[in-house]
Amino acid sequence: MGSLAGLQTPEPFRVLVAGGSYSGLSAALNLQDLCRGLLPRCGAAPAEGEHHESTEFAVDITIVDERDGFYHLIGSPLALASETFTEKCWVKYDNIPGLQSPNLHVLQGSVKSVDPARKVATYLPYGNTADPQEIQYDYFVAASGLRRVWPVVPQSLRRKQYLFEAGDHIRAATASRHGVVIVGGGAVGIEMAAELKLVHSHLNVTLVHSRDKLLSSEVLPDEVKYRSLELLREAEVNVLMSHRLDRTEEIKDDRGIRCLRLHFTNGHSMLADQVTLAVSRSVPTTSYLPNDVLDEEGYVRIQASLEFPKETPNSTAHFAVGDLVRWSGIKRCGAAMHMGYYAAHNIHQRMRELQTQTVVEEEKKSKLLELDEIPPMIGLAVGKKAVAYWPEGGVTYGEEVMKSFFGDDLGFSICWNHLRLGGNKVE
Ligand SMILES: Cc1cc2nc3c(=O)[nH]c(=O)nc-3n(C[C@H](O)[C@H](O)[C@H](O)COP(=O)(O)OP(=O)(O)OC[C@H]3O[C@@H](n4cnc5c(N)ncnc54)[C@H](O)[C@@H]3O)c2cc1C
C-alpha cells in the first residue's frame, strides 16, 4: 500500500465506495484530491499563513452504484414535471468529466455484503442476478443512502429507461382533466406539488395533508411551516389541510372517461386523474452490512469521525456517510457532501498513521475531523420562491432565497460545481 514519497510499498491503497451520489462522490473526489497533495475540493480554504500539510499516496478508488449515472435526487420534483429537466438531472458516469481518471473506477451493480474482518465486499454487477463478485479493499465507505419509492424517486437504473419512466409520468399528469393530487405535506410532497404547478400552470394541482400544519413530522419553527403553506397558495396549489385519504375508487366521469374518486375520512370527496403518494418512509439501504453496526432502524451507528462503531473489526478502515448514518439533523444533501469530505480527510489521516507508526494514539485521534451535532435546518423550493431556516439565519423566504439555495435548476449546478463534476471548470 502506497506512499508516493517513501516508495517502500508500491501497491496503491484500495478504497471501495458503495453509492455514487452526493456523499459517495464527495468521499471519493475529496480523497482523490488529498492523495494528490491538493486541497480537498469541499474543504474550507486554509486561513492566511496557514500551512496545508500534504502527503501524497497512491490510491485506487472504486465506486459501485446501482445506477449508470449520477442522479440529482433533489431535482426529482422538477425532473418528474419537466421533460427538459428530466434530461439534465441524470448524467451517466461515463459522461462526467470530473470522474475520468485512471485510478477512479465506477462499476454499475449492487453491493450485497461487506465483511469488515476480512475487508472483502461482494456486489452483483448490473444485469447479473446470480454471480456476485468479490472486491478486496483497504478502506470502505458506505454511501448508499435510503431506499425511496416511486414516484418520489425514479426506479430505473439506466438513464435510457429513466427517460421513459419520467416521460410517461409527466404525460399522464399533463393530460389530466380533473387534476393531480399529491398526498403528504412533507418536504417532498410540497416540492412535487409546487414544481408541477410551476411547469404546467393550466393543471389543477392539489396537495392534501392529514395534519393541520405542513412539515408536521419535522422539528422546525412554526414559521417555516406557515410560510410553506403561504407560498404554496401563492403558487396556486390547492392545499387541503387536515384531510386524511381513506380510499381511492376508479369511476367513470360524466363524459364516461375513467378517473379516480378520492374519499377522505372527514367525508369530503373529489375527482382526480392522478394521485401521487409522497408519504412513505424511506429506509436505509444497509442490508449488506453486518447487523451489529446498525441501529434498530438500519442506520449505521457511526462515531463522530464517521467510522463504524469502535467494536467493529477494523473499524478505522470502515466509514459511513450521508443519509444512511444515525446522526442528528434533517437528512440533507449539504450534510451528505460534508460527511463525504470528512470521511475522505479521515481516511487520508489513517493512511498517514500507517506510515508514521510512532505517533501516539491521542495525537492520531486529534487529527481526525469529527462531526458536531447538526441542528434542524432546511431549504425548501416552493415554485418560484423558497423558504429556508437555519439557527443563525432564522426563517427567510422569497425569490432571492430560491436563487441562493437552488439557483435556477433546483440545485443541480450548485451540487455539480461543489463536487467539481465538470472537471476543474465551474459551469
Ligand atoms: C424528492 C427529494 C427532494 C429533496 N430535496 C432536498 C433539498 O432541497 N435539499 C437537501 O439538502 N436535500 C434534499 N433531499 C435530500 C437529499 O436528496 C439527500 O439528503 C441526499 O440525496 C443524500 O445523499 P446520499 O449520497 O447519502 O444518498 P443518495 O442520494 O440516496 O444516493 C445513494 C446512492 O447509492 C446507490 N445505492 C443504493 N443502494 C446501493 C447498493 N446496495 N449498492 C450500490 N449502490 C447503491 C443509489 O443508486 C444512489 O446513487 C431531497 C430528497 C428527495 C427524495
CSV table of C-alpha atoms in Angstrom, one decimal, residues 20-376:
chain,number,residue,atom,x,y,z
A,20,GLY,CA,-22.1,7.2,-6.2
A,21,SER,CA,-24.3,10.1,-5.3
A,22,TYR,CA,-23.6,13.3,-3.2
A,23,SER,CA,-21.9,11.6,-0.2
A,24,GLY,CA,-20.1,8.9,-2.1
A,25,LEU,CA,-18.8,11.2,-4.8
A,26,SER,CA,-17.7,13.7,-2.2
A,27,ALA,CA,-15.8,11.0,-0.3
A,28,ALA,CA,-14.1,9.7,-3.5
A,29,LEU,CA,-13.2,13.0,-5.0
A,30,ASN,CA,-12.0,14.7,-1.9
A,31,LEU,CA,-9.9,11.7,-1.2
A,32,GLN,CA,-8.5,11.8,-4.7
A,33,ASP,CA,-7.5,15.5,-4.0
A,34,LEU,CA,-5.8,14.7,-0.7
A,35,CYS,CA,-3.9,11.8,-2.1
A,36,ARG,CA,-2.6,14.0,-4.9
A,37,GLY,CA,-1.4,16.5,-2.3
A,38,LEU,CA,-4.1,19.0,-3.3
A,39,LEU,CA,-6.6,20.9,-1.1
A,40,PRO,CA,-9.8,18.9,-0.8
A,41,ARG,CA,-12.4,20.4,-3.0
A,42,CYS,CA,-15.2,20.5,-0.3
A,43,GLY,CA,-12.9,21.7,2.5
A,44,ALA,CA,-12.6,25.3,3.6
A,45,ALA,CA,-9.7,27.3,2.1
A,46,PRO,CA,-6.8,27.5,4.6
A,47,ALA,CA,-6.6,30.7,6.5
A,48,GLU,CA,-3.9,33.2,5.5
A,49,GLY,CA,-0.5,31.9,6.6
A,50,GLU,CA,-1.9,28.5,7.5
A,51,HIS,CA,0.1,25.7,6.0
A,52,HIS,CA,-1.7,22.8,4.1
A,53,GLU,CA,0.1,19.7,5.2
A,54,SER,CA,0.1,17.5,2.1
A,55,THR,CA,1.0,13.8,1.9
A,56,GLU,CA,0.6,12.0,-1.4
A,57,PHE,CA,-0.5,8.4,-1.6
A,58,ALA,CA,-1.1,6.1,-4.5
A,59,VAL,CA,-4.8,5.2,-4.3
A,60,ASP,CA,-7.2,3.2,-6.4
A,61,ILE,CA,-10.9,4.2,-5.8
A,62,THR,CA,-13.8,2.0,-6.9
A,63,ILE,CA,-17.3,3.3,-6.7
A,64,VAL,CA,-20.2,0.8,-7.0
A,65,ASP,CA,-23.6,2.2,-7.8
A,66,GLU,CA,-26.9,0.6,-8.8
A,67,ARG,CA,-27.5,3.3,-11.4
A,68,ASP,CA,-25.4,4.0,-14.5
A,69,GLY,CA,-25.1,7.7,-13.6
A,70,PHE,CA,-25.3,10.5,-11.1
A,71,TYR,CA,-28.9,11.3,-10.4
A,72,HIS,CA,-29.6,14.7,-8.9
A,73,LEU,CA,-32.1,13.5,-6.4
A,74,ILE,CA,-33.0,16.9,-5.1
A,75,GLY,CA,-34.2,17.8,-8.6
A,76,SER,CA,-36.7,14.9,-8.7
A,77,PRO,CA,-39.8,17.2,-8.2
A,78,LEU,CA,-38.8,19.1,-11.3
A,79,ALA,CA,-37.4,16.1,-13.2
A,80,LEU,CA,-40.9,14.5,-12.9
A,81,ALA,CA,-42.6,17.6,-14.1
A,82,SER,CA,-40.5,18.9,-16.9
A,83,GLU,CA,-39.1,16.7,-19.7
A,84,THR,CA,-36.3,19.2,-20.4
A,85,PHE,CA,-35.1,19.0,-16.9
A,86,THR,CA,-35.5,15.2,-16.9
A,87,GLU,CA,-32.7,15.1,-19.4
A,88,LYS,CA,-30.4,17.3,-17.3
A,89,CYS,CA,-31.0,15.6,-14.0
A,90,TRP,CA,-29.2,12.2,-14.7
A,91,VAL,CA,-25.7,12.2,-16.1
A,92,LYS,CA,-24.1,8.9,-17.0
A,93,TYR,CA,-20.9,8.3,-15.0
A,94,ASP,CA,-19.0,7.9,-18.3
A,95,ASN,CA,-20.0,11.4,-19.3
A,96,ILE,CA,-18.9,13.1,-16.1
A,97,PRO,CA,-15.5,14.8,-16.8
A,98,GLY,CA,-14.6,15.1,-13.1
A,99,LEU,CA,-14.7,11.2,-12.7
A,100,GLN,CA,-12.4,10.4,-15.7
A,101,SER,CA,-9.2,9.4,-14.1
A,102,PRO,CA,-7.2,6.1,-14.4
A,103,ASN,CA,-7.3,5.4,-10.6
A,104,LEU,CA,-11.1,6.0,-10.3
A,105,HIS,CA,-13.5,3.3,-11.5
A,106,VAL,CA,-17.3,3.3,-11.4
A,107,LEU,CA,-19.0,-0.1,-11.6
A,108,GLN,CA,-22.7,-0.5,-12.1
A,109,GLY,CA,-24.1,-3.0,-9.6
A,110,SER,CA,-25.5,-3.6,-6.2
A,111,VAL,CA,-23.3,-4.1,-3.1
A,112,LYS,CA,-24.5,-7.3,-1.4
A,113,SER,CA,-22.2,-7.9,1.6
A,114,VAL,CA,-19.3,-6.4,3.5
A,115,ASP,CA,-17.1,-8.4,5.8
A,116,PRO,CA,-15.1,-5.9,7.9
A,117,ALA,CA,-12.9,-8.5,9.4
A,118,ARG,CA,-11.6,-9.8,6.0
A,119,LYS,CA,-12.1,-6.4,4.3
A,120,VAL,CA,-14.0,-8.1,1.5
A,121,ALA,CA,-17.2,-6.9,-0.1
A,122,THR,CA,-19.4,-8.6,-2.7
A,123,TYR,CA,-21.5,-6.9,-5.4
A,124,LEU,CA,-23.8,-8.1,-8.2
A,125,PRO,CA,-23.0,-6.4,-11.5
A,126,TYR,CA,-26.0,-4.9,-13.3
A,127,GLY,CA,-28.0,-7.5,-15.1
A,128,ASN,CA,-26.3,-10.4,-13.3
A,129,THR,CA,-28.6,-11.8,-10.7
A,130,ALA,CA,-26.7,-14.9,-9.7
A,131,ASP,CA,-23.0,-14.3,-9.7
A,132,PRO,CA,-21.7,-12.0,-7.0
A,133,GLN,CA,-18.1,-10.6,-7.5
A,134,GLU,CA,-15.7,-10.1,-4.6
A,135,ILE,CA,-13.8,-6.9,-4.1
A,136,GLN,CA,-11.0,-6.6,-1.6
A,137,TYR,CA,-10.3,-3.2,-0.1
A,138,ASP,CA,-8.2,-1.4,2.4
A,139,TYR,CA,-10.9,1.3,3.2
A,140,PHE,CA,-14.6,1.0,2.8
A,141,VAL,CA,-17.2,3.9,2.6
A,142,ALA,CA,-20.9,3.1,2.9
A,143,ALA,CA,-22.7,5.9,1.0
A,144,SER,CA,-25.8,4.2,-0.4
A,145,GLY,CA,-28.4,6.4,1.1
A,146,LEU,CA,-32.1,5.4,1.6
A,147,ARG,CA,-34.4,3.2,-0.5
A,148,ARG,CA,-37.1,5.5,-1.8
A,149,VAL,CA,-40.3,4.5,-3.6
A,150,TRP,CA,-41.8,5.7,-6.9
A,151,PRO,CA,-42.8,8.4,-7.7
A,152,VAL,CA,-40.7,10.1,-5.1
A,153,VAL,CA,-37.7,8.8,-7.0
A,154,PRO,CA,-37.5,7.1,-10.4
A,155,GLN,CA,-36.8,3.4,-10.0
A,156,SER,CA,-34.9,2.9,-13.3
A,157,LEU,CA,-31.2,2.0,-13.0
A,158,ARG,CA,-30.3,3.2,-16.5
A,159,ARG,CA,-30.6,6.7,-17.9
A,160,LYS,CA,-32.4,5.5,-21.1
A,161,GLN,CA,-35.1,3.6,-19.1
A,162,TYR,CA,-35.4,6.6,-16.7
A,163,LEU,CA,-36.3,9.0,-19.5
A,164,PHE,CA,-39.2,6.7,-20.4
A,165,GLU,CA,-40.3,6.3,-16.8
A,166,ALA,CA,-40.3,10.1,-16.2
A,167,GLY,CA,-41.7,10.9,-19.6
A,168,ASP,CA,-44.7,8.6,-19.1
A,169,HIS,CA,-45.4,10.1,-15.7
A,170,ILE,CA,-45.3,13.6,-17.0
A,171,ARG,CA,-47.5,12.9,-20.0
A,172,ALA,CA,-50.1,11.2,-17.7
A,173,ALA,CA,-50.1,14.2,-15.3
A,174,THR,CA,-50.4,16.8,-18.0
A,175,ALA,CA,-53.2,15.1,-19.8
A,176,SER,CA,-55.3,15.3,-16.6
A,177,ARG,CA,-58.7,16.9,-16.8
A,178,HIS,CA,-59.7,16.5,-13.2
A,179,GLY,CA,-56.3,17.3,-11.8
A,180,VAL,CA,-53.4,15.8,-9.9
A,181,VAL,CA,-53.5,15.1,-6.2
A,182,ILE,CA,-50.3,14.8,-4.1
A,183,VAL,CA,-50.8,13.2,-0.8
A,184,GLY,CA,-48.4,14.2,2.0
A,185,GLY,CA,-47.3,17.7,3.1
A,186,GLY,CA,-43.7,16.8,4.0
A,187,ALA,CA,-40.9,18.5,2.1
A,188,VAL,CA,-41.1,16.1,-0.9
A,189,GLY,CA,-44.9,16.5,-1.3
A,190,ILE,CA,-44.7,20.3,-1.1
A,191,GLU,CA,-41.9,20.5,-3.7
A,192,MET,CA,-43.6,18.0,-6.0
A,193,ALA,CA,-46.9,19.9,-6.0
A,194,ALA,CA,-45.2,23.3,-6.4
A,195,GLU,CA,-43.0,22.2,-9.3
A,196,LEU,CA,-45.8,20.6,-11.2
A,197,LYS,CA,-47.9,23.7,-10.9
A,198,LEU,CA,-45.0,25.9,-11.9
A,199,VAL,CA,-44.2,24.0,-15.1
A,200,HIS,CA,-47.9,23.3,-16.0
A,201,SER,CA,-49.8,26.3,-14.9
A,202,HIS,CA,-53.1,25.0,-16.6
A,203,LEU,CA,-53.1,21.9,-14.3
A,204,ASN,CA,-55.3,21.6,-11.3
A,205,VAL,CA,-52.8,20.6,-8.6
A,206,THR,CA,-53.9,19.7,-5.0
A,207,LEU,CA,-51.8,18.9,-2.0
A,208,VAL,CA,-53.5,17.1,0.8
A,209,HIS,CA,-52.1,16.7,4.3
A,210,SER,CA,-53.6,14.8,7.2
A,211,ARG,CA,-52.4,17.3,9.9
A,212,ASP,CA,-53.2,20.9,10.5
A,213,LYS,CA,-49.6,22.0,9.7
A,214,LEU,CA,-47.3,21.2,6.8
A,215,LEU,CA,-43.9,19.5,7.6
A,216,SER,CA,-45.6,18.2,10.7
A,217,SER,CA,-43.0,15.5,11.3
A,218,GLU,CA,-40.1,17.9,11.3
A,219,VAL,CA,-38.8,19.7,14.4
A,220,LEU,CA,-38.8,23.1,12.7
A,221,PRO,CA,-40.2,26.5,13.9
A,222,ASP,CA,-43.9,27.0,13.1
A,223,GLU,CA,-43.0,29.9,10.9
A,224,VAL,CA,-41.3,27.6,8.3
A,225,LYS,CA,-44.5,25.5,8.2
A,226,TYR,CA,-46.7,28.6,7.9
A,227,ARG,CA,-44.6,30.2,5.2
A,228,SER,CA,-44.5,27.0,3.2
A,229,LEU,CA,-48.3,27.0,3.2
A,230,GLU,CA,-48.4,30.6,2.2
A,231,LEU,CA,-46.0,30.1,-0.7
A,232,LEU,CA,-47.9,27.1,-1.9
A,233,ARG,CA,-51.1,29.0,-2.0
A,234,GLU,CA,-49.4,31.9,-3.7
A,235,ALA,CA,-48.2,29.4,-6.3
A,236,GLU,CA,-51.8,28.5,-6.9
A,237,VAL,CA,-51.6,25.0,-5.5
A,238,ASN,CA,-54.9,24.0,-3.8
A,239,VAL,CA,-54.0,22.9,-0.3
A,240,LEU,CA,-56.3,20.7,1.8
A,241,MET,CA,-55.1,20.6,5.4
A,242,SER,CA,-56.4,18.0,8.0
A,243,HIS,CA,-57.6,15.7,5.1
A,244,ARG,CA,-56.7,12.1,5.6
A,245,LEU,CA,-57.1,9.9,2.5
A,246,ASP,CA,-59.4,7.0,3.2
A,247,ARG,CA,-59.6,5.3,-0.2
A,248,THR,CA,-59.5,5.8,-3.9
A,249,GLU,CA,-62.1,4.5,-6.2
A,250,GLU,CA,-61.9,4.1,-10.0
A,251,ILE,CA,-65.0,5.5,-11.7
A,252,LYS,CA,-66.2,7.0,-15.0
A,253,ASP,CA,-66.9,10.7,-15.1
A,254,ASP,CA,-69.9,12.5,-16.7
A,255,ARG,CA,-68.3,12.0,-20.1
A,256,GLY,CA,-67.7,8.3,-19.5
A,257,ILE,CA,-64.0,8.7,-19.1
A,258,ARG,CA,-62.1,6.8,-16.4
A,259,CYS,CA,-60.9,8.8,-13.4
A,260,LEU,CA,-60.4,8.4,-9.7
A,261,ARG,CA,-62.7,9.5,-6.8
A,262,LEU,CA,-60.8,10.2,-3.6
A,263,HIS,CA,-62.6,9.7,-0.3
A,264,PHE,CA,-61.3,11.4,2.8
A,265,THR,CA,-62.0,10.3,6.4
A,266,ASN,CA,-63.8,13.7,7.1
A,267,GLY,CA,-66.4,12.8,4.4
A,268,HIS,CA,-65.0,15.1,1.7
A,269,SER,CA,-64.5,13.5,-1.7
A,270,MET,CA,-63.0,14.8,-5.0
A,271,LEU,CA,-62.1,13.6,-8.5
A,272,ALA,CA,-58.6,13.4,-9.9
A,273,ASP,CA,-56.8,11.6,-12.7
A,274,GLN,CA,-53.5,11.0,-11.0
A,275,VAL,CA,-52.7,10.5,-7.3
A,276,THR,CA,-49.1,10.7,-6.1
A,277,LEU,CA,-48.3,9.3,-2.7
A,278,ALA,CA,-45.5,11.3,-1.0
A,279,VAL,CA,-46.0,9.7,2.4
A,280,SER,CA,-44.0,6.5,2.7
A,281,ARG,CA,-41.0,6.4,4.9
A,282,SER,CA,-37.7,5.7,3.2
A,283,VAL,CA,-35.5,3.0,4.7
A,284,PRO,CA,-31.7,2.7,4.8
A,285,THR,CA,-30.1,0.6,2.1
A,286,THR,CA,-27.8,-1.1,4.6
A,287,SER,CA,-28.8,-4.7,4.4
A,288,TYR,CA,-25.3,-5.5,3.1
A,289,LEU,CA,-23.7,-4.5,6.4
A,290,PRO,CA,-23.4,-6.7,9.5
A,291,ASN,CA,-26.3,-6.2,11.9
A,292,ASP,CA,-24.1,-5.1,14.8
A,293,VAL,CA,-23.1,-1.9,13.1
A,294,LEU,CA,-26.7,-0.9,12.6
A,295,ASP,CA,-29.3,0.5,14.9
A,296,GLU,CA,-32.8,-0.9,15.2
A,297,GLU,CA,-34.0,1.0,12.1
A,298,GLY,CA,-31.0,0.1,9.9
A,299,TYR,CA,-29.0,3.3,10.2
A,300,VAL,CA,-25.2,2.9,10.7
A,301,ARG,CA,-24.1,3.7,14.3
A,302,ILE,CA,-21.2,5.9,13.3
A,303,GLN,CA,-18.7,7.5,15.6
A,304,ALA,CA,-18.3,11.3,15.2
A,305,SER,CA,-15.3,10.5,13.0
A,306,LEU,CA,-17.8,8.7,10.7
A,307,GLU,CA,-16.1,5.4,11.4
A,308,PHE,CA,-18.1,2.3,12.2
A,309,PRO,CA,-18.7,1.6,15.9
A,310,LYS,CA,-15.4,1.0,17.8
A,311,GLU,CA,-16.0,-2.6,18.5
A,312,THR,CA,-16.3,-3.5,14.7
A,313,PRO,CA,-13.3,-5.4,13.4
A,314,ASN,CA,-11.1,-2.9,11.5
A,315,SER,CA,-13.4,0.0,12.5
A,316,THR,CA,-10.7,2.5,11.5
A,317,ALA,CA,-11.0,1.3,7.9
A,318,HIS,CA,-14.8,1.5,7.6
A,319,PHE,CA,-16.8,4.7,7.2
A,320,ALA,CA,-20.4,5.6,6.6
A,321,VAL,CA,-21.7,8.9,5.2
A,322,GLY,CA,-24.8,10.6,4.1
A,323,ASP,CA,-28.5,9.7,4.7
A,324,LEU,CA,-27.8,6.2,6.0
A,325,VAL,CA,-26.0,7.3,9.2
A,326,ARG,CA,-27.6,7.7,12.6
A,327,TRP,CA,-26.9,11.3,13.3
A,328,SER,CA,-28.8,14.5,14.3
A,329,GLY,CA,-30.3,16.9,11.8
A,330,ILE,CA,-32.7,16.6,8.9
A,331,LYS,CA,-31.3,14.4,6.1
A,332,ARG,CA,-29.9,16.9,3.5
A,333,CYS,CA,-27.6,16.8,0.6
A,334,GLY,CA,-25.3,19.5,2.0
A,335,ALA,CA,-24.8,17.4,5.1
A,336,ALA,CA,-24.1,14.3,2.9
A,337,MET,CA,-21.4,16.1,0.9
A,338,HIS,CA,-19.9,17.5,4.1
A,339,MET,CA,-19.7,14.0,5.6
A,340,GLY,CA,-18.1,12.7,2.4
A,341,TYR,CA,-15.4,15.3,2.8
A,342,TYR,CA,-14.8,14.4,6.5
A,343,ALA,CA,-14.6,10.7,5.7
A,344,ALA,CA,-12.0,11.5,2.9
A,345,HIS,CA,-10.0,13.6,5.3
A,346,ASN,CA,-10.1,10.8,8.0
A,347,ILE,CA,-9.2,8.0,5.6
A,348,HIS,CA,-6.2,10.1,4.4
A,349,GLN,CA,-5.3,10.6,8.0
A,350,ARG,CA,-5.5,6.9,8.7
A,351,MET,CA,-3.2,6.3,5.7
A,352,ARG,CA,-0.7,8.8,7.2
A,353,GLU,CA,-0.9,7.0,10.6
A,354,LEU,CA,0.1,3.7,8.9
A,355,GLN,CA,3.2,5.5,7.6
A,356,THR,CA,4.2,7.1,10.9
A,357,GLN,CA,3.6,4.2,13.3
A,358,THR,CA,5.4,6.1,16.1
A,359,VAL,CA,2.7,8.7,16.6
A,360,VAL,CA,1.0,8.1,19.9
A,361,GLU,CA,-2.7,7.2,20.0
A,362,GLU,CA,-4.0,10.6,21.3
A,363,GLU,CA,-2.1,12.6,18.7
A,364,LYS,CA,-3.6,10.5,15.9
A,365,LYS,CA,-7.1,11.0,17.2
A,366,SER,CA,-6.8,14.8,17.3
A,367,LYS,CA,-6.2,14.9,13.6
A,368,LEU,CA,-9.4,13.3,12.7
A,369,LEU,CA,-12.3,15.6,11.7
A,370,GLU,CA,-15.4,14.9,13.9
A,371,LEU,CA,-19.0,15.8,13.2
A,372,ASP,CA,-20.7,18.2,15.6
A,373,GLU,CA,-24.4,17.8,16.4
A,374,ILE,CA,-26.4,19.1,13.4
A,375,PRO,CA,-29.4,21.3,14.3
A,376,PRO,CA,-32.6,21.0,12.2
